[in-house]
Amino acid sequence: MTEKENRVLIYEDSMRSKILEGANASYDAVSVTYGPRGMNFLLEKGFGRPVLTRDGVTVARDVFFSDRAKNMGAQLMLEGSETTNKIAGDGTSQTVVLSRNLLNNGAKAIAAGVHPMDIRDIFNKDSHIILNALKEMKVDVKDDQLTDVATVSSGDPLIGQLIAEAILYVGADGGILTEKALIDEVEREYIDGYFLQSGFTALQSGKKEITDPYVIVSEKRLTSGADIIDILTGIAKTTGLERGQIARILFIGNIEDAAYNTIIENIQRGLIDAIIIKTPPMFGEMAKHLLKDIAIYAGCDVITDGSNVKMFNEKFIGHVDKVVTSKSEATLFADNETEVVRSRVKELKDQIEAEAIDSISEKLKDRVSKLEGKVAIFRIGGATDTAKEELEFRIEDAINSTRNAYDNGIVAGGGVTLIELSKLDISDMFKNALRDTFKKLVSNANYSPDVKLEEILNAPKGFGYNLRKDDKLVDVIQDGVIDAYITVREIIKNSTSSAGNAITVGGASLFEDKKD
């Protein structure tokens, strides 16, 4: 007989208590990482080495409890942090801190007799007032301030400068790639060509370069030697190669098994000079789009599943000025100012404008920058893999924050904007939540939160602390303590939503755990 699963129902005060317990646990973990003096958090994984990070959303994702009701409280805090990460790419720790502070203040109001739905309405009304005021505080960023934004986010002035310079070089939509490398520190490289994170794997070491190669791009999976012979014969006939003349060819795409080996054999016999680059590391439709981009850059058609290679002709033959490849990456150099390339770039930029999913938008931006021939690559080194991973988290957050500042402006950092917003005509619940968030920021820097709050409340407008230096009051924007406007906006919006949703829970249905 099949036993039906049972549900446990929890109501009002009991469920609210559990939600608060989970939210506070998430806060305790994530808030350790908050601010320029926040510390790392170590996350144990089911296999392999632990992960060391100061990325708030990464910590929040790892907060999970076997107590189902308590776990739901932690997950409600994660939701707002995830949304901030998706849109702003930074500010995820502060989202959890402010969400929990709002939730705690809302719970106190419920204990005093205020209805939960009224509390949510108050939060929403306050957030509208705050967001309108925040928009008025925003100022355009100057080029030399981008370094300050990146430094605040990454916690490292040298990395901040590298990121700011990269964004100014590639532009708002330009491609910036990060990858771990066997080096001691961080290196940045500019690529003025079509860059691929895939190389000629047959190389044992070093690089190979070919000048004026023909380019063949295949979406179709080529696996037989006969396919390659047909293509080589077609190239010889179409291009008018004379007997004994060696063809220089770049093969890109799904070239495998006997087809791959046939090309290698012809290279070794001196019949052709060639490079093979397998489809770069993207999946599904995105890989097909990338191959189409490469073909447009090289001026040819893609060999598709419907193409008959026995009928191979000139439309499948492209050309670039030069290709340079290593075992793991390659760069194509060509005139990318053709009408076809410009049209493709415009099409992709239109897609970026309409795309709501951040990860897809980033891939589209990378495709644009490849076609335009401007890519910045950050190679991230360190003594251990754990150190590299922690640094990569910080650099990626800083890139996102600096890009947002470049596109949409800045506000004062160091908690100054939070304090200014707390002076608005809003509820004590929201006012105190903003101030408690500032207090956690200075507490993590090992200063007295109550003393610093009193000092900043009485300081001139725009004055606060550069916690990377000391606890002296300074004009924070002039001193380089700057936040991207979008980051603060998303923190306010998503914290309000998370706390508002959590405070209105009147009951919950949970699976019942069964004991063997």
Tab-separated table of N, CA, C and O in Angstrom, residues 197-248:
chain	number	residue	atom	x	y	z
A	197	GLN	N	38.289	31.682	-26.709
A	197	GLN	CA	38.801	30.918	-25.565
A	197	GLN	C	38.881	29.430	-25.920
A	197	GLN	O	38.370	28.563	-25.226
A	198	SER	N	39.496	29.175	-27.053
A	198	SER	CA	39.699	27.821	-27.541
A	198	SER	C	40.887	27.879	-28.490
A	198	SER	O	41.030	28.837	-29.252
A	199	GLY	N	41.763	26.888	-28.427
A	199	GLY	CA	42.972	26.950	-29.231
A	199	GLY	C	43.214	25.680	-30.030
A	199	GLY	O	42.328	24.832	-30.179
A	200	PHE	N	44.433	25.554	-30.544
A	200	PHE	CA	44.838	24.410	-31.355
A	200	PHE	C	45.418	23.365	-30.416
A	200	PHE	O	46.601	23.422	-30.042
A	201	THR	N	44.602	22.401	-30.038
A	201	THR	CA	45.000	21.457	-28.979
A	201	THR	C	46.134	20.533	-29.410
A	201	THR	O	46.766	19.894	-28.570
A	202	ALA	N	46.413	20.455	-30.714
A	202	ALA	CA	47.510	19.601	-31.181
A	202	ALA	C	48.882	20.198	-30.864
A	202	ALA	O	49.898	19.498	-30.920
A	203	LEU	N	48.918	21.487	-30.536
A	203	LEU	CA	50.187	22.120	-30.178
A	203	LEU	C	50.695	21.555	-28.854
A	203	LEU	O	49.933	21.409	-27.900
A	204	GLN	N	51.974	21.260	-28.788
A	204	GLN	CA	52.563	20.784	-27.540
A	204	GLN	C	52.875	21.942	-26.607
A	204	GLN	O	52.720	21.840	-25.388
A	205	SER	N	53.319	23.058	-27.185
A	205	SER	CA	53.643	24.237	-26.386
A	205	SER	C	53.768	25.433	-27.316
A	205	SER	O	53.750	25.293	-28.549
A	206	GLY	N	53.902	26.618	-26.733
A	206	GLY	CA	54.130	27.821	-27.523
A	206	GLY	C	52.921	28.237	-28.350
A	206	GLY	O	51.783	27.862	-28.052
A	207	LYS	N	53.183	28.997	-29.419
A	207	LYS	CA	52.125	29.521	-30.273
A	207	LYS	C	52.406	29.202	-31.735
A	207	LYS	O	53.538	28.935	-32.130
A	208	LYS	N	51.355	29.246	-32.523
A	208	LYS	CA	51.488	29.082	-33.970
A	208	LYS	C	50.785	30.246	-34.639
A	208	LYS	O	49.698	30.655	-34.217
A	209	GLU	N	51.369	30.755	-35.699
A	209	GLU	CA	50.814	31.900	-36.421
A	209	GLU	C	50.760	31.597	-37.913
A	209	GLU	O	51.699	31.022	-38.464
A	210	ILE	N	49.648	31.955	-38.539
A	210	ILE	CA	49.511	31.819	-39.988
A	210	ILE	C	49.039	33.152	-40.557
A	210	ILE	O	48.086	33.755	-40.043
A	211	THR	N	49.678	33.602	-41.614
A	211	THR	CA	49.315	34.860	-42.275
A	211	THR	C	48.433	34.568	-43.492
A	211	THR	O	48.677	33.603	-44.233
A	212	ASP	N	47.409	35.398	-43.685
A	212	ASP	CA	46.478	35.305	-44.824
A	212	ASP	C	45.880	33.909	-45.015
A	212	ASP	O	45.875	33.364	-46.137
A	213	PRO	N	45.344	33.294	-43.966
A	213	PRO	CA	44.753	31.965	-44.156
A	213	PRO	C	43.333	32.042	-44.725
A	213	PRO	O	42.615	33.014	-44.508
A	214	TYR	N	42.963	30.988	-45.444
A	214	TYR	CA	41.547	30.786	-45.746
A	214	TYR	C	40.880	30.343	-44.438
A	214	TYR	O	41.520	29.732	-43.576
A	215	VAL	N	39.580	30.640	-44.301
A	215	VAL	CA	38.862	30.280	-43.075
A	215	VAL	C	37.657	29.409	-43.436
A	215	VAL	O	36.840	29.788	-44.293
A	216	ILE	N	37.552	28.253	-42.768
A	216	ILE	CA	36.419	27.340	-42.941
A	216	ILE	C	35.735	27.192	-41.592
A	216	ILE	O	36.371	26.809	-40.603
A	217	VAL	N	34.449	27.512	-41.518
A	217	VAL	CA	33.698	27.440	-40.258
A	217	VAL	C	32.603	26.385	-40.399
A	217	VAL	O	31.752	26.476	-41.300
A	218	SER	N	32.618	25.386	-39.523
A	218	SER	CA	31.659	24.285	-39.645
A	218	SER	C	30.838	24.098	-38.371
A	218	SER	O	31.359	23.753	-37.311
A	219	GLU	N	29.542	24.333	-38.518
A	219	GLU	CA	28.592	23.988	-37.454
A	219	GLU	C	28.269	22.493	-37.535
A	219	GLU	O	27.988	21.843	-36.530
A	220	LYS	N	28.339	21.969	-38.757
A	220	LYS	CA	28.101	20.546	-38.984
A	220	LYS	C	29.224	19.727	-38.351
A	220	LYS	O	30.394	20.120	-38.382
A	221	ARG	N	28.887	18.602	-37.792
A	221	ARG	CA	29.886	17.732	-37.164
A	221	ARG	C	30.601	16.944	-38.260
A	221	ARG	O	30.032	16.054	-38.879
A	222	LEU	N	31.871	17.309	-38.495
A	222	LEU	CA	32.682	16.629	-39.495
A	222	LEU	C	33.533	15.567	-38.799
A	222	LEU	O	34.326	15.883	-37.917
A	223	THR	N	33.343	14.306	-39.198
A	223	THR	CA	34.039	13.210	-38.497
A	223	THR	C	34.859	12.315	-39.421
A	223	THR	O	35.666	11.519	-38.935
A	224	SER	N	34.677	12.420	-40.729
A	224	SER	CA	35.367	11.498	-41.635
A	224	SER	C	36.473	12.199	-42.411
A	224	SER	O	36.397	13.397	-42.710
A	225	GLY	N	37.485	11.414	-42.775
A	225	GLY	CA	38.566	11.958	-43.587
A	225	GLY	C	38.082	12.387	-44.957
A	225	GLY	O	38.616	13.344	-45.547
A	226	ALA	N	37.045	11.711	-45.462
A	226	ALA	CA	36.502	12.048	-46.781
A	226	ALA	C	35.947	13.472	-46.799
A	226	ALA	O	36.064	14.186	-47.807
A	227	ASP	N	35.326	13.888	-45.679
A	227	ASP	CA	34.804	15.261	-45.599
A	227	ASP	C	35.930	16.277	-45.801
A	227	ASP	O	35.778	17.266	-46.518
A	228	ILE	N	37.061	16.028	-45.185
A	228	ILE	CA	38.183	16.966	-45.271
A	228	ILE	C	38.790	16.959	-46.675
A	228	ILE	O	39.147	18.017	-47.218
A	229	ILE	N	38.895	15.782	-47.264
A	229	ILE	CA	39.421	15.707	-48.635
A	229	ILE	C	38.531	16.496	-49.585
A	229	ILE	O	39.018	17.224	-50.459
A	230	ASP	N	37.202	16.373	-49.416
A	230	ASP	CA	36.264	17.139	-50.250
A	230	ASP	C	36.485	18.640	-50.067
A	230	ASP	O	36.461	19.412	-51.038
A	231	ILE	N	36.681	19.079	-48.822
A	231	ILE	CA	36.885	20.510	-48.541
A	231	ILE	C	38.208	20.992	-49.140
A	231	ILE	O	38.274	22.043	-49.786
A	232	LEU	N	39.278	20.215	-48.949
A	232	LEU	CA	40.588	20.607	-49.492
A	232	LEU	C	40.562	20.656	-51.020
A	232	LEU	O	41.148	21.548	-51.641
A	233	THR	N	39.859	19.696	-51.629
A	233	THR	CA	39.721	19.695	-53.090
A	233	THR	C	38.955	20.923	-53.557
A	233	THR	O	39.327	21.580	-54.539
A	234	GLY	N	37.871	21.257	-52.809
A	234	GLY	CA	37.074	22.437	-53.147
A	234	GLY	C	37.882	23.723	-53.027
A	234	GLY	O	37.753	24.631	-53.852
A	235	ILE	N	38.726	23.821	-51.990
A	235	ILE	CA	39.568	25.014	-51.815
A	235	ILE	C	40.545	25.138	-52.984
A	235	ILE	O	40.733	26.223	-53.549
A	236	ALA	N	41.162	24.023	-53.379
A	236	ALA	CA	42.139	24.045	-54.478
A	236	ALA	C	41.489	24.494	-55.786
A	236	ALA	O	42.055	25.304	-56.534
A	237	LYS	N	40.304	23.960	-56.075
A	237	LYS	CA	39.611	24.314	-57.318
A	237	LYS	C	39.140	25.760	-57.300
A	237	LYS	O	39.269	26.491	-58.292
A	238	THR	N	38.566	26.182	-56.161
A	238	THR	CA	37.936	27.502	-56.078
A	238	THR	C	38.955	28.629	-56.061
A	238	THR	O	38.745	29.683	-56.662
A	239	THR	N	40.071	28.426	-55.393
A	239	THR	CA	41.037	29.511	-55.204
A	239	THR	C	42.123	29.525	-56.269
A	239	THR	O	42.937	30.448	-56.309
A	240	GLY	N	42.164	28.499	-57.109
A	240	GLY	CA	43.155	28.465	-58.174
A	240	GLY	C	44.568	28.207	-57.692
A	240	GLY	O	45.540	28.722	-58.260
A	241	LEU	N	44.698	27.420	-56.621
A	241	LEU	CA	46.036	27.080	-56.129
A	241	LEU	C	46.817	26.313	-57.197
A	241	LEU	O	46.290	25.397	-57.843
A	242	GLU	N	48.063	26.675	-57.385
A	242	GLU	CA	48.900	25.983	-58.349
A	242	GLU	C	49.512	24.737	-57.714
A	242	GLU	O	49.634	24.634	-56.491
A	243	ARG	N	49.869	23.768	-58.570
A	243	ARG	CA	50.476	22.529	-58.075
A	243	ARG	C	51.738	22.848	-57.256
A	243	ARG	O	52.572	23.637	-57.664
A	244	GLY	N	51.805	22.273	-56.080
A	244	GLY	CA	52.950	22.493	-55.205
A	244	GLY	C	52.777	23.671	-54.258
A	244	GLY	O	53.553	23.835	-53.305
A	245	GLN	N	51.750	24.496	-54.504
A	245	GLN	CA	51.507	25.637	-53.615
A	245	GLN	C	50.785	25.148	-52.361
A	245	GLN	O	49.799	24.422	-52.455
A	246	ILE	N	51.247	25.548	-51.202
A	246	ILE	CA	50.684	25.071	-49.935
A	246	ILE	C	49.585	26.020	-49.464
A	246	ILE	O	49.813	27.233	-49.313
A	247	ALA	N	48.416	25.478	-49.242
A	247	ALA	CA	47.288	26.283	-48.755
A	247	ALA	C	47.423	26.524	-47.259
A	247	ALA	O	47.769	25.609	-46.493
A	248	ARG	N	47.162	27.760	-46.857
A	248	ARG	CA	47.131	28.109	-45.428
A	248	ARG	C	45.659	28.202	-45.025
A	248	ARG	O	44.909	29.026	-45.573
